Amino acid sequence: MSKKIAIVTGASNHRDIGTAICRKLASKGMDIFFTYWKAESEWIQQFQQEINNLGVRCVGLDIDLSATEAYALVLDAVEEQLGKPTILVNNAAHSTNDGYLNLDSKTIDDHYAVNMRTVFLLSVEFAKRFKNSKLRSGRIINMTSGQELGPMPGELAYAATKAAITAFTKSLSTEVAPLGITVNAVNPGPTDSTWMTDEIREHLLPKFPMGRIGQPKDVAESVAFLASDEAAWITGQIIHSEGGFVRG
């Protein structure tokens, strides 16, 4: 993976999945460009230094991914500061509890802006710029949450907008395959990152037959594989890496 440049969206906290992905890809010799939002400046500086200490370059961008032109700003920034990216990991997501009694137009729009619009536009603009470069091998890796595997009551907007990523991944993979770009998605199942409380952990633990809850580093391992040369023949797939999580 040496000399490859990876974009990872949504790395704003030391417990984030995005942060774990950055660490893993950097350990493979990949330069890292990550986006964050509402993160502590001191931690961002420490995190960038941590990645730099792995022998790669690292740049962070403070950006609201719900902005209409956010996708172009991200790609312009990485090209200006690091070069042409070869890996795009669409990890950032917007999630709030709703349910049918509380769902309204603003809630839907807020989820759509981050979970769909920016993911879709980042992906297609990445592919357009890749086509006009001399690069021959690219990766787009999206994050989903297994919405097609079972219901998510109380999260209608999140479930619907994240589920759209599955259909988008499969269709885009066919269009950009001639460019040498693979497009896949990872469903990590419930992961013990910034959103879990002790109460949630206690409820979920019995549903994991492997005896533990998934960790951000587990997600990072799956993403790193899909970003590797060994995964060049895998495209249009949704990888359910849930540790045997039992729904219901």
JSON list of C-alpha atoms in Angstrom, two decimals:
[
{"chain": "A", "resi": 1, "resn": "MET", "atom": "CA", "xyz": [0.00, 0.00, 0.00]},
{"chain": "A", "resi": 2, "resn": "SER", "atom": "CA", "xyz": [3.04, 2.34, 0.02]},
{"chain": "A", "resi": 3, "resn": "LYS", "atom": "CA", "xyz": [2.52, 5.76, -1.56]},
{"chain": "A", "resi": 4, "resn": "LYS", "atom": "CA", "xyz": [-1.24, 5.38, -1.65]},
{"chain": "A", "resi": 5, "resn": "ILE", "atom": "CA", "xyz": [-3.44, 8.19, -0.36]},
{"chain": "A", "resi": 6, "resn": "ALA", "atom": "CA", "xyz": [-6.63, 7.45, 1.57]},
{"chain": "A", "resi": 7, "resn": "ILE", "atom": "CA", "xyz": [-9.55, 9.72, 2.39]},
{"chain": "A", "resi": 8, "resn": "VAL", "atom": "CA", "xyz": [-11.42, 8.73, 5.55]},
{"chain": "A", "resi": 9, "resn": "THR", "atom": "CA", "xyz": [-14.47, 10.78, 6.53]},
{"chain": "A", "resi": 10, "resn": "GLY", "atom": "CA", "xyz": [-15.71, 11.03, 10.09]},
{"chain": "A", "resi": 11, "resn": "ALA", "atom": "CA", "xyz": [-12.71, 10.76, 12.43]},
{"chain": "A", "resi": 12, "resn": "SER", "atom": "CA", "xyz": [-13.52, 13.18, 15.25]},
{"chain": "A", "resi": 13, "resn": "ASN", "atom": "CA", "xyz": [-12.87, 11.21, 18.43]},
{"chain": "A", "resi": 14, "resn": "HIS", "atom": "CA", "xyz": [-10.29, 8.72, 19.68]},
{"chain": "A", "resi": 15, "resn": "ARG", "atom": "CA", "xyz": [-13.03, 6.05, 19.88]},
{"chain": "A", "resi": 16, "resn": "ASP", "atom": "CA", "xyz": [-14.45, 6.63, 16.39]},
{"chain": "A", "resi": 17, "resn": "ILE", "atom": "CA", "xyz": [-14.53, 3.91, 13.76]},
{"chain": "A", "resi": 18, "resn": "GLY", "atom": "CA", "xyz": [-13.01, 6.45, 11.39]},
{"chain": "A", "resi": 19, "resn": "THR", "atom": "CA", "xyz": [-10.07, 7.00, 13.71]},
{"chain": "A", "resi": 20, "resn": "ALA", "atom": "CA", "xyz": [-9.40, 3.25, 13.90]},
{"chain": "A", "resi": 21, "resn": "ILE", "atom": "CA", "xyz": [-9.53, 3.05, 10.09]},
{"chain": "A", "resi": 22, "resn": "CYS", "atom": "CA", "xyz": [-7.00, 5.88, 9.80]},
{"chain": "A", "resi": 23, "resn": "ARG", "atom": "CA", "xyz": [-4.64, 4.12, 12.18]},
{"chain": "A", "resi": 24, "resn": "LYS", "atom": "CA", "xyz": [-4.91, 0.81, 10.36]},
{"chain": "A", "resi": 25, "resn": "LEU", "atom": "CA", "xyz": [-4.39, 2.22, 6.87]},
{"chain": "A", "resi": 26, "resn": "ALA", "atom": "CA", "xyz": [-1.48, 4.35, 8.09]},
{"chain": "A", "resi": 27, "resn": "SER", "atom": "CA", "xyz": [0.13, 1.24, 9.58]},
{"chain": "A", "resi": 28, "resn": "LYS", "atom": "CA", "xyz": [0.08, -0.19, 6.05]},
{"chain": "A", "resi": 29, "resn": "GLY", "atom": "CA", "xyz": [2.08, 2.77, 4.75]},
{"chain": "A", "resi": 30, "resn": "MET", "atom": "CA", "xyz": [-0.81, 4.83, 3.39]},
{"chain": "A", "resi": 31, "resn": "ASP", "atom": "CA", "xyz": [-0.97, 8.62, 3.60]},
{"chain": "A", "resi": 32, "resn": "ILE", "atom": "CA", "xyz": [-4.10, 9.75, 5.43]},
{"chain": "A", "resi": 33, "resn": "PHE", "atom": "CA", "xyz": [-6.51, 12.59, 4.75]},
{"chain": "A", "resi": 34, "resn": "PHE", "atom": "CA", "xyz": [-9.36, 12.60, 7.27]},
{"chain": "A", "resi": 35, "resn": "THR", "atom": "CA", "xyz": [-12.35, 14.82, 7.93]},
{"chain": "A", "resi": 36, "resn": "TYR", "atom": "CA", "xyz": [-13.70, 15.75, 11.32]},
{"chain": "A", "resi": 37, "resn": "TRP", "atom": "CA", "xyz": [-16.46, 17.91, 12.80]},
{"chain": "A", "resi": 38, "resn": "LYS", "atom": "CA", "xyz": [-16.82, 19.49, 16.23]},
{"chain": "A", "resi": 39, "resn": "ALA", "atom": "CA", "xyz": [-13.65, 17.84, 17.51]},
{"chain": "A", "resi": 40, "resn": "GLU", "atom": "CA", "xyz": [-11.23, 19.16, 20.12]},
{"chain": "A", "resi": 41, "resn": "SER", "atom": "CA", "xyz": [-8.33, 20.92, 18.39]},
{"chain": "A", "resi": 42, "resn": "GLU", "atom": "CA", "xyz": [-5.79, 19.58, 20.87]},
{"chain": "A", "resi": 43, "resn": "TRP", "atom": "CA", "xyz": [-6.84, 15.99, 20.19]},
{"chain": "A", "resi": 44, "resn": "ILE", "atom": "CA", "xyz": [-6.75, 16.54, 16.42]},
{"chain": "A", "resi": 45, "resn": "GLN", "atom": "CA", "xyz": [-3.16, 17.74, 16.65]},
{"chain": "A", "resi": 46, "resn": "GLN", "atom": "CA", "xyz": [-2.20, 14.76, 18.79]},
{"chain": "A", "resi": 47, "resn": "PHE", "atom": "CA", "xyz": [-3.92, 12.36, 16.42]},
{"chain": "A", "resi": 48, "resn": "GLN", "atom": "CA", "xyz": [-2.17, 13.81, 13.37]},
{"chain": "A", "resi": 49, "resn": "GLN", "atom": "CA", "xyz": [1.15, 13.47, 15.13]},
{"chain": "A", "resi": 50, "resn": "GLU", "atom": "CA", "xyz": [0.32, 9.88, 16.04]},
{"chain": "A", "resi": 51, "resn": "ILE", "atom": "CA", "xyz": [-0.30, 9.09, 12.37]},
{"chain": "A", "resi": 52, "resn": "ASN", "atom": "CA", "xyz": [2.82, 10.98, 11.27]},
{"chain": "A", "resi": 53, "resn": "ASN", "atom": "CA", "xyz": [4.85, 8.87, 13.70]},
{"chain": "A", "resi": 54, "resn": "LEU", "atom": "CA", "xyz": [3.90, 5.82, 11.63]},
{"chain": "A", "resi": 55, "resn": "GLY", "atom": "CA", "xyz": [5.99, 7.25, 8.79]},
{"chain": "A", "resi": 56, "resn": "VAL", "atom": "CA", "xyz": [3.22, 8.62, 6.61]},
{"chain": "A", "resi": 57, "resn": "ARG", "atom": "CA", "xyz": [1.74, 12.02, 5.90]},
{"chain": "A", "resi": 58, "resn": "CYS", "atom": "CA", "xyz": [-1.49, 13.04, 7.60]},
{"chain": "A", "resi": 59, "resn": "VAL", "atom": "CA", "xyz": [-3.84, 15.97, 7.01]},
{"chain": "A", "resi": 60, "resn": "GLY", "atom": "CA", "xyz": [-7.15, 16.69, 8.71]},
{"chain": "A", "resi": 61, "resn": "LEU", "atom": "CA", "xyz": [-9.98, 18.88, 7.46]},
{"chain": "A", "resi": 62, "resn": "ASP", "atom": "CA", "xyz": [-12.63, 20.42, 9.72]},
{"chain": "A", "resi": 63, "resn": "ILE", "atom": "CA", "xyz": [-15.77, 20.33, 7.58]},
{"chain": "A", "resi": 64, "resn": "ASP", "atom": "CA", "xyz": [-19.53, 20.00, 7.88]},
{"chain": "A", "resi": 65, "resn": "LEU", "atom": "CA", "xyz": [-20.35, 17.19, 5.45]},
{"chain": "A", "resi": 66, "resn": "SER", "atom": "CA", "xyz": [-23.99, 18.28, 5.29]},
{"chain": "A", "resi": 67, "resn": "ALA", "atom": "CA", "xyz": [-22.93, 21.29, 3.20]},
{"chain": "A", "resi": 68, "resn": "THR", "atom": "CA", "xyz": [-23.94, 21.08, -0.46]},
{"chain": "A", "resi": 69, "resn": "GLU", "atom": "CA", "xyz": [-20.42, 21.46, -1.86]},
{"chain": "A", "resi": 70, "resn": "ALA", "atom": "CA", "xyz": [-18.63, 19.53, 0.89]},
{"chain": "A", "resi": 71, "resn": "TYR", "atom": "CA", "xyz": [-17.68, 16.70, -1.47]},
{"chain": "A", "resi": 72, "resn": "ALA", "atom": "CA", "xyz": [-15.77, 19.05, -3.81]},
{"chain": "A", "resi": 73, "resn": "LEU", "atom": "CA", "xyz": [-14.04, 20.84, -0.93]},
{"chain": "A", "resi": 74, "resn": "VAL", "atom": "CA", "xyz": [-12.78, 17.50, 0.44]},
{"chain": "A", "resi": 75, "resn": "LEU", "atom": "CA", "xyz": [-11.38, 16.33, -2.88]},
{"chain": "A", "resi": 76, "resn": "ASP", "atom": "CA", "xyz": [-9.82, 19.70, -3.68]},
{"chain": "A", "resi": 77, "resn": "ALA", "atom": "CA", "xyz": [-8.14, 19.81, -0.28]},
{"chain": "A", "resi": 78, "resn": "VAL", "atom": "CA", "xyz": [-6.63, 16.33, -0.48]},
{"chain": "A", "resi": 79, "resn": "GLU", "atom": "CA", "xyz": [-5.26, 16.95, -3.98]},
{"chain": "A", "resi": 80, "resn": "GLU", "atom": "CA", "xyz": [-3.73, 20.26, -2.94]},
{"chain": "A", "resi": 81, "resn": "GLN", "atom": "CA", "xyz": [-2.12, 18.95, 0.24]},
{"chain": "A", "resi": 82, "resn": "LEU", "atom": "CA", "xyz": [-1.27, 15.31, -0.48]},
{"chain": "A", "resi": 83, "resn": "GLY", "atom": "CA", "xyz": [-1.98, 14.44, -4.12]},
{"chain": "A", "resi": 84, "resn": "LYS", "atom": "CA", "xyz": [-4.44, 12.27, -6.02]},
{"chain": "A", "resi": 85, "resn": "PRO", "atom": "CA", "xyz": [-6.30, 9.92, -3.66]},
{"chain": "A", "resi": 86, "resn": "THR", "atom": "CA", "xyz": [-6.60, 6.24, -4.51]},
{"chain": "A", "resi": 87, "resn": "ILE", "atom": "CA", "xyz": [-8.83, 5.17, -1.60]},
{"chain": "A", "resi": 88, "resn": "LEU", "atom": "CA", "xyz": [-12.10, 6.72, -0.42]},
{"chain": "A", "resi": 89, "resn": "VAL", "atom": "CA", "xyz": [-13.69, 5.50, 2.81]},
{"chain": "A", "resi": 90, "resn": "ASN", "atom": "CA", "xyz": [-17.14, 7.01, 3.33]},
{"chain": "A", "resi": 91, "resn": "ASN", "atom": "CA", "xyz": [-17.38, 6.49, 7.07]},
{"chain": "A", "resi": 92, "resn": "ALA", "atom": "CA", "xyz": [-19.07, 9.66, 8.39]},
{"chain": "A", "resi": 93, "resn": "ALA", "atom": "CA", "xyz": [-22.76, 9.38, 9.23]},
{"chain": "A", "resi": 94, "resn": "HIS", "atom": "CA", "xyz": [-25.59, 11.36, 10.77]},
{"chain": "A", "resi": 95, "resn": "SER", "atom": "CA", "xyz": [-27.86, 9.60, 13.26]},
{"chain": "A", "resi": 96, "resn": "THR", "atom": "CA", "xyz": [-30.60, 10.74, 15.63]},
{"chain": "A", "resi": 97, "resn": "ASN", "atom": "CA", "xyz": [-33.48, 8.84, 17.16]},
{"chain": "A", "resi": 98, "resn": "ASP", "atom": "CA", "xyz": [-36.86, 9.53, 15.57]},
{"chain": "A", "resi": 99, "resn": "GLY", "atom": "CA", "xyz": [-39.62, 6.94, 15.13]},
{"chain": "A", "resi": 100, "resn": "TYR", "atom": "CA", "xyz": [-42.87, 7.50, 13.27]},
{"chain": "A", "resi": 101, "resn": "LEU", "atom": "CA", "xyz": [-44.25, 9.92, 15.88]},
{"chain": "A", "resi": 102, "resn": "ASN", "atom": "CA", "xyz": [-41.26, 12.26, 15.60]},
{"chain": "A", "resi": 103, "resn": "LEU", "atom": "CA", "xyz": [-40.18, 11.92, 11.97]},
{"chain": "A", "resi": 104, "resn": "ASP", "atom": "CA", "xyz": [-40.39, 15.22, 10.10]},
{"chain": "A", "resi": 105, "resn": "SER", "atom": "CA", "xyz": [-38.91, 16.85, 7.00]},
{"chain": "A", "resi": 106, "resn": "LYS", "atom": "CA", "xyz": [-35.91, 18.37, 8.79]},
{"chain": "A", "resi": 107, "resn": "THR", "atom": "CA", "xyz": [-34.93, 15.04, 10.30]},
{"chain": "A", "resi": 108, "resn": "ILE", "atom": "CA", "xyz": [-35.10, 13.37, 6.91]},
{"chain": "A", "resi": 109, "resn": "ASP", "atom": "CA", "xyz": [-33.16, 16.19, 5.21]},
{"chain": "A", "resi": 110, "resn": "ASP", "atom": "CA", "xyz": [-30.43, 16.18, 7.87]},
{"chain": "A", "resi": 111, "resn": "HIS", "atom": "CA", "xyz": [-29.87, 12.44, 7.42]},
{"chain": "A", "resi": 112, "resn": "TYR", "atom": "CA", "xyz": [-30.06, 12.63, 3.64]},
{"chain": "A", "resi": 113, "resn": "ALA", "atom": "CA", "xyz": [-27.44, 15.39, 3.40]},
{"chain": "A", "resi": 114, "resn": "VAL", "atom": "CA", "xyz": [-24.69, 13.39, 5.13]},
{"chain": "A", "resi": 115, "resn": "ASN", "atom": "CA", "xyz": [-25.66, 9.75, 4.65]},
{"chain": "A", "resi": 116, "resn": "MET", "atom": "CA", "xyz": [-26.68, 9.97, 1.01]},
{"chain": "A", "resi": 117, "resn": "ARG", "atom": "CA", "xyz": [-25.90, 13.19, -0.85]},
{"chain": "A", "resi": 118, "resn": "THR", "atom": "CA", "xyz": [-22.30, 13.68, 0.28]},
{"chain": "A", "resi": 119, "resn": "VAL", "atom": "CA", "xyz": [-21.50, 9.96, 0.12]},
{"chain": "A", "resi": 120, "resn": "PHE", "atom": "CA", "xyz": [-22.88, 9.70, -3.42]},
{"chain": "A", "resi": 121, "resn": "LEU", "atom": "CA", "xyz": [-21.24, 12.88, -4.70]},
{"chain": "A", "resi": 122, "resn": "LEU", "atom": "CA", "xyz": [-17.89, 12.15, -3.07]},
{"chain": "A", "resi": 123, "resn": "SER", "atom": "CA", "xyz": [-17.91, 8.73, -4.71]},
{"chain": "A", "resi": 124, "resn": "VAL", "atom": "CA", "xyz": [-18.79, 9.85, -8.23]},
{"chain": "A", "resi": 125, "resn": "GLU", "atom": "CA", "xyz": [-16.47, 12.87, -8.15]},
{"chain": "A", "resi": 126, "resn": "PHE", "atom": "CA", "xyz": [-13.67, 10.61, -6.87]},
{"chain": "A", "resi": 127, "resn": "ALA", "atom": "CA", "xyz": [-14.32, 8.34, -9.87]},
{"chain": "A", "resi": 128, "resn": "LYS", "atom": "CA", "xyz": [-14.42, 11.24, -12.35]},
{"chain": "A", "resi": 129, "resn": "ARG", "atom": "CA", "xyz": [-11.08, 12.61, -11.17]},
{"chain": "A", "resi": 130, "resn": "PHE", "atom": "CA", "xyz": [-9.61, 9.11, -11.05]},
{"chain": "A", "resi": 131, "resn": "LYS", "atom": "CA", "xyz": [-10.59, 8.58, -14.70]},
{"chain": "A", "resi": 132, "resn": "ASN", "atom": "CA", "xyz": [-8.66, 11.70, -15.72]},
{"chain": "A", "resi": 133, "resn": "SER", "atom": "CA", "xyz": [-5.52, 10.65, -13.84]},
{"chain": "A", "resi": 134, "resn": "LYS", "atom": "CA", "xyz": [-2.85, 8.07, -14.57]},
{"chain": "A", "resi": 135, "resn": "LEU", "atom": "CA", "xyz": [-3.97, 5.94, -11.64]},
{"chain": "A", "resi": 136, "resn": "ARG", "atom": "CA", "xyz": [-4.95, 2.36, -12.39]},
{"chain": "A", "resi": 137, "resn": "SER", "atom": "CA", "xyz": [-6.27, 0.93, -9.13]},
{"chain": "A", "resi": 138, "resn": "GLY", "atom": "CA", "xyz": [-8.77, 2.61, -6.84]},
{"chain": "A", "resi": 139, "resn": "ARG", "atom": "CA", "xyz": [-11.06, 1.73, -3.97]},
{"chain": "A", "resi": 140, "resn": "ILE", "atom": "CA", "xyz": [-14.36, 3.14, -2.72]},
{"chain": "A", "resi": 141, "resn": "ILE", "atom": "CA", "xyz": [-15.46, 1.67, 0.59]},
{"chain": "A", "resi": 142, "resn": "ASN", "atom": "CA", "xyz": [-18.79, 2.69, 2.09]},
{"chain": "A", "resi": 143, "resn": "MET", "atom": "CA", "xyz": [-20.13, 2.03, 5.56]},
{"chain": "A", "resi": 144, "resn": "THR", "atom": "CA", "xyz": [-23.63, 0.68, 6.10]},
{"chain": "A", "resi": 145, "resn": "SER", "atom": "CA", "xyz": [-25.35, -0.82, 9.13]},
{"chain": "A", "resi": 146, "resn": "GLY", "atom": "CA", "xyz": [-27.15, -3.92, 7.93]},
{"chain": "A", "resi": 147, "resn": "GLN", "atom": "CA", "xyz": [-30.49, -2.22, 7.46]},
{"chain": "A", "resi": 148, "resn": "GLU", "atom": "CA", "xyz": [-31.59, -4.87, 4.96]},
{"chain": "A", "resi": 149, "resn": "LEU", "atom": "CA", "xyz": [-31.04, -7.61, 7.55]},
{"chain": "A", "resi": 150, "resn": "GLY", "atom": "CA", "xyz": [-33.67, -6.48, 10.02]},
{"chain": "A", "resi": 151, "resn": "PRO", "atom": "CA", "xyz": [-35.73, -3.56, 11.36]},
{"chain": "A", "resi": 152, "resn": "MET", "atom": "CA", "xyz": [-34.31, -0.58, 13.25]},
{"chain": "A", "resi": 153, "resn": "PRO", "atom": "CA", "xyz": [-37.34, 0.84, 15.10]},
{"chain": "A", "resi": 154, "resn": "GLY", "atom": "CA", "xyz": [-36.90, 4.39, 16.31]},
{"chain": "A", "resi": 155, "resn": "GLU", "atom": "CA", "xyz": [-34.36, 5.19, 13.58]},
{"chain": "A", "resi": 156, "resn": "LEU", "atom": "CA", "xyz": [-36.44, 5.49, 10.44]},
{"chain": "A", "resi": 157, "resn": "ALA", "atom": "CA", "xyz": [-34.44, 8.27, 8.76]},
{"chain": "A", "resi": 158, "resn": "TYR", "atom": "CA", "xyz": [-31.10, 6.67, 9.58]},
{"chain": "A", "resi": 159, "resn": "ALA", "atom": "CA", "xyz": [-32.18, 3.19, 8.46]},
{"chain": "A", "resi": 160, "resn": "ALA", "atom": "CA", "xyz": [-33.62, 4.47, 5.18]},
{"chain": "A", "resi": 161, "resn": "THR", "atom": "CA", "xyz": [-30.70, 6.69, 4.21]},
{"chain": "A", "resi": 162, "resn": "LYS", "atom": "CA", "xyz": [-28.04, 4.16, 5.16]},
{"chain": "A", "resi": 163, "resn": "ALA", "atom": "CA", "xyz": [-29.90, 1.40, 3.33]},
{"chain": "A", "resi": 164, "resn": "ALA", "atom": "CA", "xyz": [-29.70, 3.50, 0.17]},
{"chain": "A", "resi": 165, "resn": "ILE", "atom": "CA", "xyz": [-25.92, 3.11, 0.31]},
{"chain": "A", "resi": 166, "resn": "THR", "atom": "CA", "xyz": [-26.29, -0.62, -0.34]},
{"chain": "A", "resi": 167, "resn": "ALA", "atom": "CA", "xyz": [-28.12, -0.08, -3.63]},
{"chain": "A", "resi": 168, "resn": "PHE", "atom": "CA", "xyz": [-25.75, 2.73, -4.61]},
{"chain": "A", "resi": 169, "resn": "THR", "atom": "CA", "xyz": [-22.69, 0.58, -3.91]},
{"chain": "A", "resi": 170, "resn": "LYS", "atom": "CA", "xyz": [-23.87, -2.27, -6.09]},
{"chain": "A", "resi": 171, "resn": "SER", "atom": "CA", "xyz": [-24.81, -0.08, -9.05]},
{"chain": "A", "resi": 172, "resn": "LEU", "atom": "CA", "xyz": [-21.76, 2.20, -8.92]},
{"chain": "A", "resi": 173, "resn": "SER", "atom": "CA", "xyz": [-19.43, -0.80, -8.77]},
{"chain": "A", "resi": 174, "resn": "THR", "atom": "CA", "xyz": [-20.54, -1.87, -12.25]},
{"chain": "A", "resi": 175, "resn": "GLU", "atom": "CA", "xyz": [-20.14, 1.60, -13.75]},
{"chain": "A", "resi": 176, "resn": "VAL", "atom": "CA", "xyz": [-16.60, 2.24, -12.50]},
{"chain": "A", "resi": 177, "resn": "ALA", "atom": "CA", "xyz": [-15.18, -1.29, -12.80]},
{"chain": "A", "resi": 178, "resn": "PRO", "atom": "CA", "xyz": [-13.63, -0.46, -16.23]},
{"chain": "A", "resi": 179, "resn": "LEU", "atom": "CA", "xyz": [-11.63, 2.30, -14.51]},
{"chain": "A", "resi": 180, "resn": "GLY", "atom": "CA", "xyz": [-10.03, -0.18, -12.11]},
{"chain": "A", "resi": 181, "resn": "ILE", "atom": "CA", "xyz": [-12.06, 1.04, -9.15]},
{"chain": "A", "resi": 182, "resn": "THR", "atom": "CA", "xyz": [-13.73, -1.43, -6.81]},
{"chain": "A", "resi": 183, "resn": "VAL", "atom": "CA", "xyz": [-16.76, -0.34, -4.78]},
{"chain": "A", "resi": 184, "resn": "ASN", "atom": "CA", "xyz": [-17.79, -2.24, -1.68]},
{"chain": "A", "resi": 185, "resn": "ALA", "atom": "CA", "xyz": [-19.50, -1.61, 1.65]},
{"chain": "A", "resi": 186, "resn": "VAL", "atom": "CA", "xyz": [-18.90, -2.87, 5.17]},
{"chain": "A", "resi": 187, "resn": "ASN", "atom": "CA", "xyz": [-21.62, -3.53, 7.72]},
{"chain": "A", "resi": 188, "resn": "PRO", "atom": "CA", "xyz": [-19.78, -3.88, 11.05]},
{"chain": "A", "resi": 189, "resn": "GLY", "atom": "CA", "xyz": [-22.89, -4.50, 13.15]},
{"chain": "A", "resi": 190, "resn": "PRO", "atom": "CA", "xyz": [-23.20, -2.82, 16.56]},
{"chain": "A", "resi": 191, "resn": "THR", "atom": "CA", "xyz": [-19.75, -1.44, 17.35]},
{"chain": "A", "resi": 192, "resn": "ASP", "atom": "CA", "xyz": [-18.55, -0.14, 20.70]},
{"chain": "A", "resi": 193, "resn": "SER", "atom": "CA", "xyz": [-17.59, 3.36, 19.64]},
{"chain": "A", "resi": 194, "resn": "THR", "atom": "CA", "xyz": [-18.83, 6.77, 20.81]},
{"chain": "A", "resi": 195, "resn": "TRP", "atom": "CA", "xyz": [-22.54, 5.95, 20.96]},
{"chain": "A", "resi": 196, "resn": "MET", "atom": "CA", "xyz": [-22.62, 2.98, 23.32]},
{"chain": "A", "resi": 197, "resn": "THR", "atom": "CA", "xyz": [-23.49, 3.22, 26.99]},
{"chain": "A", "resi": 198, "resn": "ASP", "atom": "CA", "xyz": [-23.10, 0.54, 29.67]},
{"chain": "A", "resi": 199, "resn": "GLU", "atom": "CA", "xyz": [-26.82, -0.15, 29.44]},
{"chain": "A", "resi": 200, "resn": "ILE", "atom": "CA", "xyz": [-26.60, -0.73, 25.68]},
{"chain": "A", "resi": 201, "resn": "ARG", "atom": "CA", "xyz": [-23.54, -2.96, 26.09]},
{"chain": "A", "resi": 202, "resn": "GLU", "atom": "CA", "xyz": [-25.35, -5.08, 28.68]},
{"chain": "A", "resi": 203, "resn": "HIS", "atom": "CA", "xyz": [-28.30, -5.47, 26.33]},
{"chain": "A", "resi": 204, "resn": "LEU", "atom": "CA", "xyz": [-26.21, -6.34, 23.27]},
{"chain": "A", "resi": 205, "resn": "LEU", "atom": "CA", "xyz": [-23.55, -8.62, 24.69]},
{"chain": "A", "resi": 206, "resn": "PRO", "atom": "CA", "xyz": [-25.76, -11.77, 24.84]},
{"chain": "A", "resi": 207, "resn": "LYS", "atom": "CA", "xyz": [-26.48, -11.31, 21.12]},
{"chain": "A", "resi": 208, "resn": "PHE", "atom": "CA", "xyz": [-22.81, -11.84, 20.21]},
{"chain": "A", "resi": 209, "resn": "PRO", "atom": "CA", "xyz": [-22.04, -15.58, 20.22]},
{"chain": "A", "resi": 210, "resn": "MET", "atom": "CA", "xyz": [-18.31, -14.83, 20.15]},
{"chain": "A", "resi": 211, "resn": "GLY", "atom": "CA", "xyz": [-18.60, -13.41, 23.67]},
{"chain": "A", "resi": 212, "resn": "ARG", "atom": "CA", "xyz": [-17.71, -9.78, 23.01]},
{"chain": "A", "resi": 213, "resn": "ILE", "atom": "CA", "xyz": [-19.03, -6.68, 21.27]},
{"chain": "A", "resi": 214, "resn": "GLY", "atom": "CA", "xyz": [-17.43, -5.48, 18.06]},
{"chain": "A", "resi": 215, "resn": "GLN", "atom": "CA", "xyz": [-14.68, -2.89, 18.36]},
{"chain": "A", "resi": 216, "resn": "PRO", "atom": "CA", "xyz": [-13.63, -0.11, 15.95]},
{"chain": "A", "resi": 217, "resn": "LYS", "atom": "CA", "xyz": [-10.42, -2.03, 15.21]},
{"chain": "A", "resi": 218, "resn": "ASP", "atom": "CA", "xyz": [-12.54, -4.92, 13.90]},
{"chain": "A", "resi": 219, "resn": "VAL", "atom": "CA", "xyz": [-14.09, -2.59, 11.34]},
{"chain": "A", "resi": 220, "resn": "ALA", "atom": "CA", "xyz": [-10.69, -1.22, 10.43]},
{"chain": "A", "resi": 221, "resn": "GLU", "atom": "CA", "xyz": [-9.41, -4.73, 9.63]},
{"chain": "A", "resi": 222, "resn": "SER", "atom": "CA", "xyz": [-12.23, -5.30, 7.13]},
{"chain": "A", "resi": 223, "resn": "VAL", "atom": "CA", "xyz": [-11.71, -1.90, 5.50]},
{"chain": "A", "resi": 224, "resn": "ALA", "atom": "CA", "xyz": [-7.97, -2.44, 5.25]},
{"chain": "A", "resi": 225, "resn": "PHE", "atom": "CA", "xyz": [-8.51, -5.73, 3.46]},
{"chain": "A", "resi": 226, "resn": "LEU", "atom": "CA", "xyz": [-10.89, -4.17, 0.92]},
{"chain": "A", "resi": 227, "resn": "ALA", "atom": "CA", "xyz": [-8.35, -1.39, 0.38]},
{"chain": "A", "resi": 228, "resn": "SER", "atom": "CA", "xyz": [-5.55, -3.86, -0.27]},
{"chain": "A", "resi": 229, "resn": "ASP", "atom": "CA", "xyz": [-4.26, -5.26, -3.55]},
{"chain": "A", "resi": 230, "resn": "GLU", "atom": "CA", "xyz": [-5.48, -8.69, -2.43]},
{"chain": "A", "resi": 231, "resn": "ALA", "atom": "CA", "xyz": [-9.09, -7.48, -2.71]},
{"chain": "A", "resi": 232, "resn": "ALA", "atom": "CA", "xyz": [-8.77, -6.33, -6.32]},
{"chain": "A", "resi": 233, "resn": "TRP", "atom": "CA", "xyz": [-11.27, -8.96, -7.51]},
{"chain": "A", "resi": 234, "resn": "ILE", "atom": "CA", "xyz": [-13.96, -8.05, -4.98]},
{"chain": "A", "resi": 235, "resn": "THR", "atom": "CA", "xyz": [-16.49, -5.40, -6.00]},
{"chain": "A", "resi": 236, "resn": "GLY", "atom": "CA", "xyz": [-20.19, -4.66, -5.57]},
{"chain": "A", "resi": 237, "resn": "GLN", "atom": "CA", "xyz": [-20.27, -6.54, -2.27]},
{"chain": "A", "resi": 238, "resn": "ILE", "atom": "CA", "xyz": [-21.71, -5.76, 1.15]},
{"chain": "A", "resi": 239, "resn": "ILE", "atom": "CA", "xyz": [-19.46, -7.36, 3.76]},
{"chain": "A", "resi": 240, "resn": "HIS", "atom": "CA", "xyz": [-21.42, -8.26, 6.91]},
{"chain": "A", "resi": 241, "resn": "SER", "atom": "CA", "xyz": [-18.64, -8.38, 9.48]},
{"chain": "A", "resi": 242, "resn": "GLU", "atom": "CA", "xyz": [-20.75, -8.63, 12.63]},
{"chain": "A", "resi": 243, "resn": "GLY", "atom": "CA", "xyz": [-19.12, -11.37, 14.67]},
{"chain": "A", "resi": 244, "resn": "GLY", "atom": "CA", "xyz": [-22.24, -13.54, 14.35]},
{"chain": "A", "resi": 245, "resn": "PHE", "atom": "CA", "xyz": [-24.53, -10.88, 15.83]},
{"chain": "A", "resi": 246, "resn": "VAL", "atom": "CA", "xyz": [-27.99, -12.35, 16.44]},
{"chain": "A", "resi": 247, "resn": "ARG", "atom": "CA", "xyz": [-30.92, -10.03, 15.70]},
{"chain": "A", "resi": 248, "resn": "GLY", "atom": "CA", "xyz": [-34.23, -10.12, 17.50]}
]
